[in-house]
Short mmCIF file of C-alpha atoms and ligand atoms in Angstrom, two decimals:
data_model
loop_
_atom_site.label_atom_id
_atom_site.label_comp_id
_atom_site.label_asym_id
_atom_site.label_seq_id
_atom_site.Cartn_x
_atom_site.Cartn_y
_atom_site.Cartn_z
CA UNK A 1 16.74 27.27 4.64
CA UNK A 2 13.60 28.65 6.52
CA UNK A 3 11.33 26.38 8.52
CA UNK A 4 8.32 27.29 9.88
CA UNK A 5 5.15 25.84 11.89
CA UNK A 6 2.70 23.92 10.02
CA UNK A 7 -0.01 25.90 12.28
CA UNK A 8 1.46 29.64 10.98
CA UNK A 9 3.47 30.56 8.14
CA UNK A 10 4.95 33.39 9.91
CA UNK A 11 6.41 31.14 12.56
CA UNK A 12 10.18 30.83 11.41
CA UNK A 13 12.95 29.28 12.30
CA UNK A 14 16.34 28.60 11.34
CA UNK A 15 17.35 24.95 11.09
CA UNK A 16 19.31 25.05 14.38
CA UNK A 17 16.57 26.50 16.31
CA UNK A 18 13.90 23.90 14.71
CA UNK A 19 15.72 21.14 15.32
CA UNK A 20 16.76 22.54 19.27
CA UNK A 21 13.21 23.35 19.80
CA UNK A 22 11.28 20.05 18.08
CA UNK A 23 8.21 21.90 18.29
CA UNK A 24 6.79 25.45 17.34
CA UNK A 25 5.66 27.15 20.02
CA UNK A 26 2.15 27.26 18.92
CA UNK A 27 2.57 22.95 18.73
CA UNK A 28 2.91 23.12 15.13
CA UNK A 29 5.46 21.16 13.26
CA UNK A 30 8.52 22.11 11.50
CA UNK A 31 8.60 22.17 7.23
CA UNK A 32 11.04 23.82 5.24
CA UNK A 33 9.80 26.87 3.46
CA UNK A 34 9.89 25.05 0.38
CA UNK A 35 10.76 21.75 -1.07
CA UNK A 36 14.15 22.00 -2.72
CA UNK A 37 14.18 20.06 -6.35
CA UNK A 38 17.66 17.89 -7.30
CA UNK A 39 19.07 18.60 -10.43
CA UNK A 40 18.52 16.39 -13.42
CA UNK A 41 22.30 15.38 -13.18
CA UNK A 42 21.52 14.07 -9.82
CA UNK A 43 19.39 11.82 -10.85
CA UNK A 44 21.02 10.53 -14.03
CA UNK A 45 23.75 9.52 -12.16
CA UNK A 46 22.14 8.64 -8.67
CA UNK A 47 23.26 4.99 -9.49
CA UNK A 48 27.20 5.72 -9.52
CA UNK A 49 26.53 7.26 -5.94
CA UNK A 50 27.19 5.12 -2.52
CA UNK A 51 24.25 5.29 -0.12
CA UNK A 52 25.99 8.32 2.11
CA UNK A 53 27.02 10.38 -1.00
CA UNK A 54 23.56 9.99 -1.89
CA UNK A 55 22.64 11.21 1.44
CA UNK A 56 24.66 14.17 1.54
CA UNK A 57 23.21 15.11 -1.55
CA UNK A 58 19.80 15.10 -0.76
CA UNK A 59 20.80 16.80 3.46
CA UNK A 60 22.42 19.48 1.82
CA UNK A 61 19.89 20.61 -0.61
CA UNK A 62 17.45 20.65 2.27
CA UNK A 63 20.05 22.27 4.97
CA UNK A 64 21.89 24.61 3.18
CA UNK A 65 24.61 26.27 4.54
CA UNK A 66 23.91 26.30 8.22
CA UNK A 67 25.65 23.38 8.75
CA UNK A 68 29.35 22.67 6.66
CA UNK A 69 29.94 20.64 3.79
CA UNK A 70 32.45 19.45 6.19
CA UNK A 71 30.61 18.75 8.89
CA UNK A 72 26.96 17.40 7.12
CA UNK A 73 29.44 14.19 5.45
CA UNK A 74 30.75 14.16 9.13
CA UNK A 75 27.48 13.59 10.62
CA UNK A 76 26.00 10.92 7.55
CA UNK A 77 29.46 9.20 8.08
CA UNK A 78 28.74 8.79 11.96
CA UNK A 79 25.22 7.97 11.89
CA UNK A 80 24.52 6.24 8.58
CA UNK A 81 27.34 3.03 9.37
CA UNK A 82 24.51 0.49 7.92
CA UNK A 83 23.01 -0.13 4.57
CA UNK A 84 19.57 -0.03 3.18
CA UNK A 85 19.62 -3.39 1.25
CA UNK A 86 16.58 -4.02 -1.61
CA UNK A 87 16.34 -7.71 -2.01
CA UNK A 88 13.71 -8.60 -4.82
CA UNK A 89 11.44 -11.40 -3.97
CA UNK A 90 9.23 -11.37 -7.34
CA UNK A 91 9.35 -9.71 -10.35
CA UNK A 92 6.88 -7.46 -8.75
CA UNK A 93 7.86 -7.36 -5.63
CA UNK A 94 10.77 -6.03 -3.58
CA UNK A 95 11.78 -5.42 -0.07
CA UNK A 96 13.64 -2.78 1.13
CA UNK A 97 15.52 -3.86 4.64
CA UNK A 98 15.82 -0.43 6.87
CA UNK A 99 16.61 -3.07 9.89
CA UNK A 100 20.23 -3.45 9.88
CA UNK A 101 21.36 -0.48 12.08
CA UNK A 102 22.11 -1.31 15.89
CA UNK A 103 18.91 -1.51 17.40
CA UNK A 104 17.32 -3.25 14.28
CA UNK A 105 14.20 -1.04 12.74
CA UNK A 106 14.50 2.09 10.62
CA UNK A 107 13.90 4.55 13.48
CA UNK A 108 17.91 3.68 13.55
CA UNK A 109 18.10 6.32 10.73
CA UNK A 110 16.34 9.27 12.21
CA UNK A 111 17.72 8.81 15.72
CA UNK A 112 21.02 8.57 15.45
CA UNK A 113 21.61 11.25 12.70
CA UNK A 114 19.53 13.49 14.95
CA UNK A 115 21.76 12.88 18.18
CA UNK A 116 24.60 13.83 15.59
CA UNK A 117 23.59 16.72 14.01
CA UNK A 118 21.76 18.17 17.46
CA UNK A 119 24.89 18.05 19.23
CA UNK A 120 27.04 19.62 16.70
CA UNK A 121 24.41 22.61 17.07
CA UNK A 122 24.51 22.97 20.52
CA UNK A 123 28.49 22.19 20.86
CA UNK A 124 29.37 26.09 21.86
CA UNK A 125 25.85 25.93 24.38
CA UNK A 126 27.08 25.51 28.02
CA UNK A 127 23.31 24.57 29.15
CA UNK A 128 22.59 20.55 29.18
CA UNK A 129 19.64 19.68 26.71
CA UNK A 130 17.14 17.25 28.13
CA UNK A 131 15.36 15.13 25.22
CA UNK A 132 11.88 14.14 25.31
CA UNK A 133 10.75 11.25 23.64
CA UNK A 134 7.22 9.49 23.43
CA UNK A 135 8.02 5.72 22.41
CA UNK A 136 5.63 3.03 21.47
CA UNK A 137 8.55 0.99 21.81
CA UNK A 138 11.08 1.33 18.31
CA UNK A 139 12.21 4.95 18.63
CA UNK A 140 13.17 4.97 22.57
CA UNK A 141 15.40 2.14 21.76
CA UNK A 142 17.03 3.94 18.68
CA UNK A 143 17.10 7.83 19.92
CA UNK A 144 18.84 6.33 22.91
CA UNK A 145 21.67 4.60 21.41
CA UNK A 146 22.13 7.57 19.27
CA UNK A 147 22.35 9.18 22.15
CA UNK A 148 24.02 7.01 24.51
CA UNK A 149 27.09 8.82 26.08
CA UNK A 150 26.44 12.00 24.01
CA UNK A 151 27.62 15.25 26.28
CA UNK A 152 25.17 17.68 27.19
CA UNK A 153 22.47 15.40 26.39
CA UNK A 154 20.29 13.58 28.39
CA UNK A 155 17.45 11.67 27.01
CA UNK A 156 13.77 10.83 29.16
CA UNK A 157 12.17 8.11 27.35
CA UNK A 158 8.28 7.65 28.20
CA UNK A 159 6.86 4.55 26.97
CA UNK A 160 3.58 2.50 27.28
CA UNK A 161 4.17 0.15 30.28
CA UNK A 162 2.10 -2.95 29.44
CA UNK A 163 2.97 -2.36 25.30
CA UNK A 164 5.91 -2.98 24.42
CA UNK A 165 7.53 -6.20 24.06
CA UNK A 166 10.22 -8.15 26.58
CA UNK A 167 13.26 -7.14 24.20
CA UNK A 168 12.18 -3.58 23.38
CA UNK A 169 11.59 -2.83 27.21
CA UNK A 170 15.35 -4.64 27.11
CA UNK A 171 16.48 -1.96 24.86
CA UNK A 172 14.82 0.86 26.58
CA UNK A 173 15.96 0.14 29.66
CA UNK A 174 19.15 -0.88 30.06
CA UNK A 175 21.20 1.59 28.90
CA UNK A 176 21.44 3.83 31.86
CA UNK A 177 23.92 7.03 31.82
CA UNK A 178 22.79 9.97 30.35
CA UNK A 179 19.14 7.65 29.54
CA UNK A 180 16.64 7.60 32.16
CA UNK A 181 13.69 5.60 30.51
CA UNK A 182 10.08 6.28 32.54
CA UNK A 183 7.36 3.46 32.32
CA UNK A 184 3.98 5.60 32.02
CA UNK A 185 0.87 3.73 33.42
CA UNK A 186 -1.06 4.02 29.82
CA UNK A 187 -0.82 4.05 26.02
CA UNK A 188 1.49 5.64 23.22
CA UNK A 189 -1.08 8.22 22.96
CA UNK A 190 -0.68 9.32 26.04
CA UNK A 191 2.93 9.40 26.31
CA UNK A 192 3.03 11.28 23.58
CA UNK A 193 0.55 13.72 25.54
CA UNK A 194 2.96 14.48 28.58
CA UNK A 195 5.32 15.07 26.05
CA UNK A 196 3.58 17.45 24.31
CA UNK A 197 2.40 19.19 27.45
CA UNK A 198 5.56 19.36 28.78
CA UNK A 199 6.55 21.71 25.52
CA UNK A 200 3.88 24.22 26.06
CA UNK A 201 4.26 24.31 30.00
CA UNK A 202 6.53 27.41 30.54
CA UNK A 203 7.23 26.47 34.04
CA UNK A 204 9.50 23.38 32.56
CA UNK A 205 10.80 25.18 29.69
CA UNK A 206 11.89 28.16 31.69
CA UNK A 207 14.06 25.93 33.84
CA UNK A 208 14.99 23.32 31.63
CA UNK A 209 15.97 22.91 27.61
CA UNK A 210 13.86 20.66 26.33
CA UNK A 211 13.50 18.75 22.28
CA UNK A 212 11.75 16.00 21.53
CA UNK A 213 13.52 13.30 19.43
CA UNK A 214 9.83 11.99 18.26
CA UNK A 215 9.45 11.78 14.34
CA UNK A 216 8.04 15.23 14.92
CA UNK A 217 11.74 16.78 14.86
CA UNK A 218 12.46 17.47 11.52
CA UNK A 219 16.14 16.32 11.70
CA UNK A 220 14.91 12.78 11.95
CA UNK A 221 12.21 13.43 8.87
CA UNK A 222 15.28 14.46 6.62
CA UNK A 223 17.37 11.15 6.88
CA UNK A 224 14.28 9.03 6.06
CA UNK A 225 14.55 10.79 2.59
CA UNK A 226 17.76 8.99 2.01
CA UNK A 227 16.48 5.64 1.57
CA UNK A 228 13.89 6.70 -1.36
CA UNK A 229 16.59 7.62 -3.16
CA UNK A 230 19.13 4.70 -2.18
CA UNK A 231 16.36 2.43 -3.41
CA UNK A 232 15.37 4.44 -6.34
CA UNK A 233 19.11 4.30 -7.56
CA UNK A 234 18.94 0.27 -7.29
CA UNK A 235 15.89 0.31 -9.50
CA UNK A 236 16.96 3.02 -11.88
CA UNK A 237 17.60 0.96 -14.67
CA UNK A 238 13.82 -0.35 -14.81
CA UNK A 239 11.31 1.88 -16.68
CA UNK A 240 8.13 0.19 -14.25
CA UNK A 241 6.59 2.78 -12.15
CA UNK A 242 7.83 2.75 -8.26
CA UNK A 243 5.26 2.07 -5.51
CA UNK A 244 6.36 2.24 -2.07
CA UNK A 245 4.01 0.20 0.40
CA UNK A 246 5.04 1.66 3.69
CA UNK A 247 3.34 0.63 7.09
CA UNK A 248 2.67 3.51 9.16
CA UNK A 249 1.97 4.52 12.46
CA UNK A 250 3.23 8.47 13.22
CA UNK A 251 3.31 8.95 9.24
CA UNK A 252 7.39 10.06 9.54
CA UNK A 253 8.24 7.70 7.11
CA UNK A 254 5.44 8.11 4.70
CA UNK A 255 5.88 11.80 5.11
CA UNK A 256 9.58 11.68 4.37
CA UNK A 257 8.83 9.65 1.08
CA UNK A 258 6.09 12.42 0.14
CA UNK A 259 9.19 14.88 0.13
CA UNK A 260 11.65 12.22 -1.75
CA UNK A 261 8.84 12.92 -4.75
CA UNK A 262 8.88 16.57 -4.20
CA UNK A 263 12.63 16.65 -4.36
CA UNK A 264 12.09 15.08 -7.94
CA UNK A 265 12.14 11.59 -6.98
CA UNK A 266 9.83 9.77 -9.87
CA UNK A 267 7.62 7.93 -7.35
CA UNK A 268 4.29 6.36 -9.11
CA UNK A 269 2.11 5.61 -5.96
CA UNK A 270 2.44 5.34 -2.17
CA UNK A 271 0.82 3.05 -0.32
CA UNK A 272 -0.40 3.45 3.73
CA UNK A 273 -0.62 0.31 5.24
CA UNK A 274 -2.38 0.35 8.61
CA UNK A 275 -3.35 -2.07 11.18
CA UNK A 276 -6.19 -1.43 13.15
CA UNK A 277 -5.13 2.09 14.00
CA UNK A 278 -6.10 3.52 10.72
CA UNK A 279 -7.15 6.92 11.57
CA UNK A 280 -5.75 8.45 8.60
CA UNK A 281 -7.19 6.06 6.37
CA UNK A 282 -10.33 7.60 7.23
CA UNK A 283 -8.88 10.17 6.51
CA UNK A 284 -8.09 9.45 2.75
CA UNK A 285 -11.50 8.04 2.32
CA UNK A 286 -13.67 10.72 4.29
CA UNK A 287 -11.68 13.94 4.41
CA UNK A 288 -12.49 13.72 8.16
CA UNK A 289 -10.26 13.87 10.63
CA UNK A 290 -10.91 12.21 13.57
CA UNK A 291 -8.34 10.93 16.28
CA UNK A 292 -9.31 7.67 18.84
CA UNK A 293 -7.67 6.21 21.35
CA UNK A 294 -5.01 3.73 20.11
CA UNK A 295 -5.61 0.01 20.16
CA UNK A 296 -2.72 -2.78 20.60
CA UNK A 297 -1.60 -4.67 17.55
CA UNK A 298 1.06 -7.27 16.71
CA UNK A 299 2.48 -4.41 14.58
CA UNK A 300 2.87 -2.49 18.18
CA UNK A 301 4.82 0.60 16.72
CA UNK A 302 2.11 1.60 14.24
CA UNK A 303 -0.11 1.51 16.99
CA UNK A 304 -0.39 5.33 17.43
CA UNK A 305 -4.44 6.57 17.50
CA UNK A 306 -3.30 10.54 16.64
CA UNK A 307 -0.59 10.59 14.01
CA UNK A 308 0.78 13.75 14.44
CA UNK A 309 2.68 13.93 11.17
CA UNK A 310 -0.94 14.40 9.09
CA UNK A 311 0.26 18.13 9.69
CA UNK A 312 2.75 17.87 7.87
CA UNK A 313 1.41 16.01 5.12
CA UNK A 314 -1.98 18.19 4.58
CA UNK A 315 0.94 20.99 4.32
CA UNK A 316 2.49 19.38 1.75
CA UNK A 317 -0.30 18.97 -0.54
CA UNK A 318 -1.17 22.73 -0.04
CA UNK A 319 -4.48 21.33 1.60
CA UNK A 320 -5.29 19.76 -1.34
CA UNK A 321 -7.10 16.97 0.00
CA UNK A 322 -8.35 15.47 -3.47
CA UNK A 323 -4.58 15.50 -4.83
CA UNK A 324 -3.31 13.86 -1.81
CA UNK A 325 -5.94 10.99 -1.67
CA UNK A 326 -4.46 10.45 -5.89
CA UNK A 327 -1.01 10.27 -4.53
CA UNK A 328 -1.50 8.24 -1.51
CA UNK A 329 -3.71 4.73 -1.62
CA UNK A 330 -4.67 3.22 1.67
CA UNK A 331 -5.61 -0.25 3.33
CA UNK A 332 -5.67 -1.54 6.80
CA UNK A 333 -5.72 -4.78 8.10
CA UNK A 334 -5.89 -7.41 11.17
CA UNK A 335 -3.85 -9.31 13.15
CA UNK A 336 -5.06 -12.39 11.49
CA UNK A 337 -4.94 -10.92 8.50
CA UNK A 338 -0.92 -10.16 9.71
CA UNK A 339 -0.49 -13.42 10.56
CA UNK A 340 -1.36 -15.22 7.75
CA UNK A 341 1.11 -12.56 5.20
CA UNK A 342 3.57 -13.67 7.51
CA UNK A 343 3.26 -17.44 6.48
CA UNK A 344 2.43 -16.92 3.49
CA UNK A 345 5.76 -13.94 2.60
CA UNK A 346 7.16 -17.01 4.03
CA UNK A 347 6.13 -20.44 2.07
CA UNK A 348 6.10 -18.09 -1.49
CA UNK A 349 9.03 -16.50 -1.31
CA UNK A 350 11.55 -18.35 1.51
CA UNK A 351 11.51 -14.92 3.18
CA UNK A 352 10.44 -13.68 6.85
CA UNK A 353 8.54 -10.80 6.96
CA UNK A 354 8.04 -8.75 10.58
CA UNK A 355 4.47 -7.87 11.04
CA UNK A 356 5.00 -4.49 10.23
CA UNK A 357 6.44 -5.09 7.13
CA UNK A 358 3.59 -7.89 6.74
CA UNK A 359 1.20 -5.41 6.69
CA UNK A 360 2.89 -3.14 3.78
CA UNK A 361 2.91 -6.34 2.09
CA UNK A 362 -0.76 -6.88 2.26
CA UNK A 363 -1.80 -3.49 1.28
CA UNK A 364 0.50 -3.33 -2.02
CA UNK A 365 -1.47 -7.13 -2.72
CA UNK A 366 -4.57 -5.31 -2.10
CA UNK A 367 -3.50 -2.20 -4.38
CA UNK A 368 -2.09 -5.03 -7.24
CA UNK A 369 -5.49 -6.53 -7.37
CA UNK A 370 -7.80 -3.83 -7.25
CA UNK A 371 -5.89 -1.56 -10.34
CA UNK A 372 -5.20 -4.66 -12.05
CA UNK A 373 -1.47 -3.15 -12.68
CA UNK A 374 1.71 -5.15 -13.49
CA UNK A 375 3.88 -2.74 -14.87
CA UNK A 376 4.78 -1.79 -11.50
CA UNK A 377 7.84 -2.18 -9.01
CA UNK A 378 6.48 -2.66 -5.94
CA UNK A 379 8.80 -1.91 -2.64
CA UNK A 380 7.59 -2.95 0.52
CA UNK A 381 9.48 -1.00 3.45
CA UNK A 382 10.84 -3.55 5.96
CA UNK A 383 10.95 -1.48 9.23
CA UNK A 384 11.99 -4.07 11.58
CA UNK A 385 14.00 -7.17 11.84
CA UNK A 386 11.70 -10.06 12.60
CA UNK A 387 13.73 -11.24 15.85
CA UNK A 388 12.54 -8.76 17.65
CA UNK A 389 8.82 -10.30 17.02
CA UNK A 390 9.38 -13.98 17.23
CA UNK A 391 6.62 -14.35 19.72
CA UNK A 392 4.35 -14.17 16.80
CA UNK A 393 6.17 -14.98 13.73
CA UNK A 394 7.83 -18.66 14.81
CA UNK A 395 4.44 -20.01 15.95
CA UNK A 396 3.17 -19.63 12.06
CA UNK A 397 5.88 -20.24 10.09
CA UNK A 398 6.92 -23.06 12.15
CA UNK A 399 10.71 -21.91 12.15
CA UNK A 400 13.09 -20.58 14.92
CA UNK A 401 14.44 -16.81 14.15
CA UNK A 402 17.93 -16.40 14.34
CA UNK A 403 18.36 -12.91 16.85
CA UNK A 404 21.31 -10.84 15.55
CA UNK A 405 24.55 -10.79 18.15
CA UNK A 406 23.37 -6.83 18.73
CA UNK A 407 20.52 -8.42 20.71
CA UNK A 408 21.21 -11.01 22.51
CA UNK A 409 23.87 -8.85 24.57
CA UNK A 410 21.13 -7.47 26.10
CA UNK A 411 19.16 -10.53 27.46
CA UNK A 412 21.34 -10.55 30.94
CA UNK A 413 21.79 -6.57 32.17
CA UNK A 414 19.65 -4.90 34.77
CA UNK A 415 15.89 -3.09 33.60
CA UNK A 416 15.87 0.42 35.22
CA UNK A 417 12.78 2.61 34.60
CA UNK A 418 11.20 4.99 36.80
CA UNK A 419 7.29 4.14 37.00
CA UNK A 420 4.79 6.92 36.50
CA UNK A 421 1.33 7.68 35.80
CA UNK A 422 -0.76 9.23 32.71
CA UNK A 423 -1.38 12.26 34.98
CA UNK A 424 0.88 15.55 33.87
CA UNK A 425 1.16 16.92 37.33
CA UNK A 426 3.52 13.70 38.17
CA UNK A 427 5.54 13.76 35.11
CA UNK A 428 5.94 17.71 35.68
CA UNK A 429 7.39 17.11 38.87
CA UNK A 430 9.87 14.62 37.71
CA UNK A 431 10.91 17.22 34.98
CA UNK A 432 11.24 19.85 37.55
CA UNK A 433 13.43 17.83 39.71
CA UNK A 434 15.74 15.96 37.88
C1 LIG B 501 7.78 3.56 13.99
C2 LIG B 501 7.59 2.34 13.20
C3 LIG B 501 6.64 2.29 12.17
C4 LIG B 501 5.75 3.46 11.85
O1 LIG B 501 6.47 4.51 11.26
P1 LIG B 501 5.86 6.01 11.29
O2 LIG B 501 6.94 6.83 10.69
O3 LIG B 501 5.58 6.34 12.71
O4 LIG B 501 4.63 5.97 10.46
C5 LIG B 501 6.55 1.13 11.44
N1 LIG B 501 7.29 0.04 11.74
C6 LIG B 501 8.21 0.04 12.73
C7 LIG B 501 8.97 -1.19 13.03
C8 LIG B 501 8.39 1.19 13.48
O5 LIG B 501 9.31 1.19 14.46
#
């Protein structure tokens, strides 16, 4: 398969050197050179298939032969160890759980099968690869333990000092090794601005290799494909339409379900579900694109004010912009608004919702009442486990949250990070020297 930049078709790649590089060097994003459609046997049997054979399936088609049979069932095998569980709460309603991997939220998926499949491409490269990530506080955590011990790898996490929570800051920084994490003086935004800098600043990438682990590297786009699929092949047997409600932040995961239905997967409806950072719902109701400064949110890792993915999905729909606002409905909502899902996901239907998934659960409500439409399954992506937010879930549903053994290890080791601020010029230097 060909890649190329979403800001020049005649900027290719081959998969190895798109997922090395992260980033075209004109700062556009990866996207295969087309979307690859499963066969009709696929799908007929997609229900007789485990989660990772369903995986390989859909990696393969999208791959192709740069990496092995061999080696692709390798890599699922190593990174995909945890299931994607869809636990029906209604006859509507269901909840797909993408928290049970070892840092708890769904960025679990990308990360790790990145970390695999990057350093199977770079095994015959003498040169160490330093990784770049911008976290607003779930994907530092997750690229890092994919990571973790990796050789030739070294990962610099950058996240928002002041917003992220006690136990992601935890996760981010106590790793140490071959992680350095780096505490940036500002927001997501601008982490994700050094970052980006950083790429296009040939005085780093002339000494150093640099990637980026952030959604924007297309090996951690493909994996989120897999759990369409897994969840489509648990609903198979029901003729009601699928609508995913997925809250989004980056758009990786919405993006990844936009190819899931262009890989054949019979999707009805997607929903965005925003907090206050609802720049592309805007979007979807102006055509306008217009980027502001993110604002901080009990559903912290949506809080991103410049969701780089929109690239990628304006390139999917050809530019298309009326066909994309049929296939994708949007809503935003408060805190309060949060707060009160919680409770009430909680006293209906014995279940506890994260805020994140708390807000996917209030759009889809939104969507159900407005078109009036029952003959839908409704799947609400659950993209974090709801310890890691009991500061704002146990005051309202009046409960303690168990916090899985994975956790709690943490609690007592050391925080290392390396404070810096939102000027370049400082994080250049650090890049430079280390
Ligand atoms: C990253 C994240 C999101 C947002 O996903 P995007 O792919 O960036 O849209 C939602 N919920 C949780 C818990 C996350 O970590």
């Amino acid at each position: 398969m060909i890649f190329y930049s979403t800001n020049n078709n005649s900027l290719s790649a081959t998969f190895s050197e798109a997922v090395i590089k992260g980033i075209a060097d004109d700062g556009g994003l990866y996207m295969p050179s087309y979307i690859p459609e499963l066969s009709k046997n696929f799908f007929e049997n997609i229900d007789k298939l485990s989660f990772n054979e369903i995986a390989f399936e859909v990696a393969k088609n999208i791959i192709e032969d740069e990496i092995s049979h061999n080696e692709l069932l390798n890599i699922i095998e190593e990174s995909i160890t945890f299931n994607a569980p869809v636990i029906r709460i209604s006859k509507v309603l269901s909840i797909l759980e993408l928290f049970h991997g070892p840092t708890l939220a769904f960025k679990d998926f990308g990360a790790r099968f990145m970390a695999k499949t990057l350093s199977h491409l770079i095994r015959n490269n003498n040169k160490n690869i330093t990784i770049l990530v911008a976290t607003s506080g779930d994907t530092g955590s997750a690229v890092a333990n994919g990571f973790y011990k990796v050789d030739g790898i070294n990962v610099v996490l950058l996240y928002p000092g002041n917003k992220v929570s006690e136990i992601q800051e935890l996760q981010l920084t106590t790793l140490g090794e071959n992680i350095t994490a780096l505490k940036v003086d500002g927001t997501f935004d601008d982490c994700q601005r050094l970052v980006k800098e950083a790429f296009l600043d040939n005085e780093v990438t002339n000494k150093k290799k640099i990637s980026s682990a952030n959604s924007i590297n297309i090996a951690r786009l493909i994996p989120q494909t897999f759990y369409y699929f897994k969840s489509f092949a648990d609903k198979s047997k029901e003729s009601s339409k699928i609508v995913f409600s997925v809250p989004s932040g980056n758009l990786g995961n919405l993006t990844a379900g936009l190819m899931a239905k262009e890989m054949g997967l019979p999707i009805f409806k997607f929903i965005a579900a925003f907090n206050a950072n609802d720049v592309f719902l805007n979007y979807l109701n102006t055509g306008v694109f217009e980027p502001r400064p993110s604002v901080k949110t009990l559903s912290n890792a949506m809080d991103v004010g410049n969701p780089s993915n929109i690239a990628r999905i304006i390139h999917l729909f050809k530019r298309n912009y009326h066909k994309m606002s049929e296939n994708i409905y949007g809503a935003a909502f408060s805190d309060l608004q949060t707060l009160s899902a919680i409770k009430e996901v909680y006293e209906k239907y014995d279940y506890i919702i994260d805020p994140h998934g708390a807000v996917g659960y209030l759009a889809i409500q939104k969507y159900m009442r407005e078109t009036n439409d029952d003959d839908i399954s409704g799947i609400i992506l659950e993209t974090a486990h709801p310890s890691k937010f009991s500061d704002s879930i146990e005051g309202v549903i009046g409960k303690k949250i168990e916090v899985p053994k994975r956790l709690l290890t943490l609690i007592n080791k050391e925080k290392k990070s390396i404070p810096i601020s939102k000027n370049y010029d400082e994080f250049k230097q650090f890049l430079l020297e280390s």
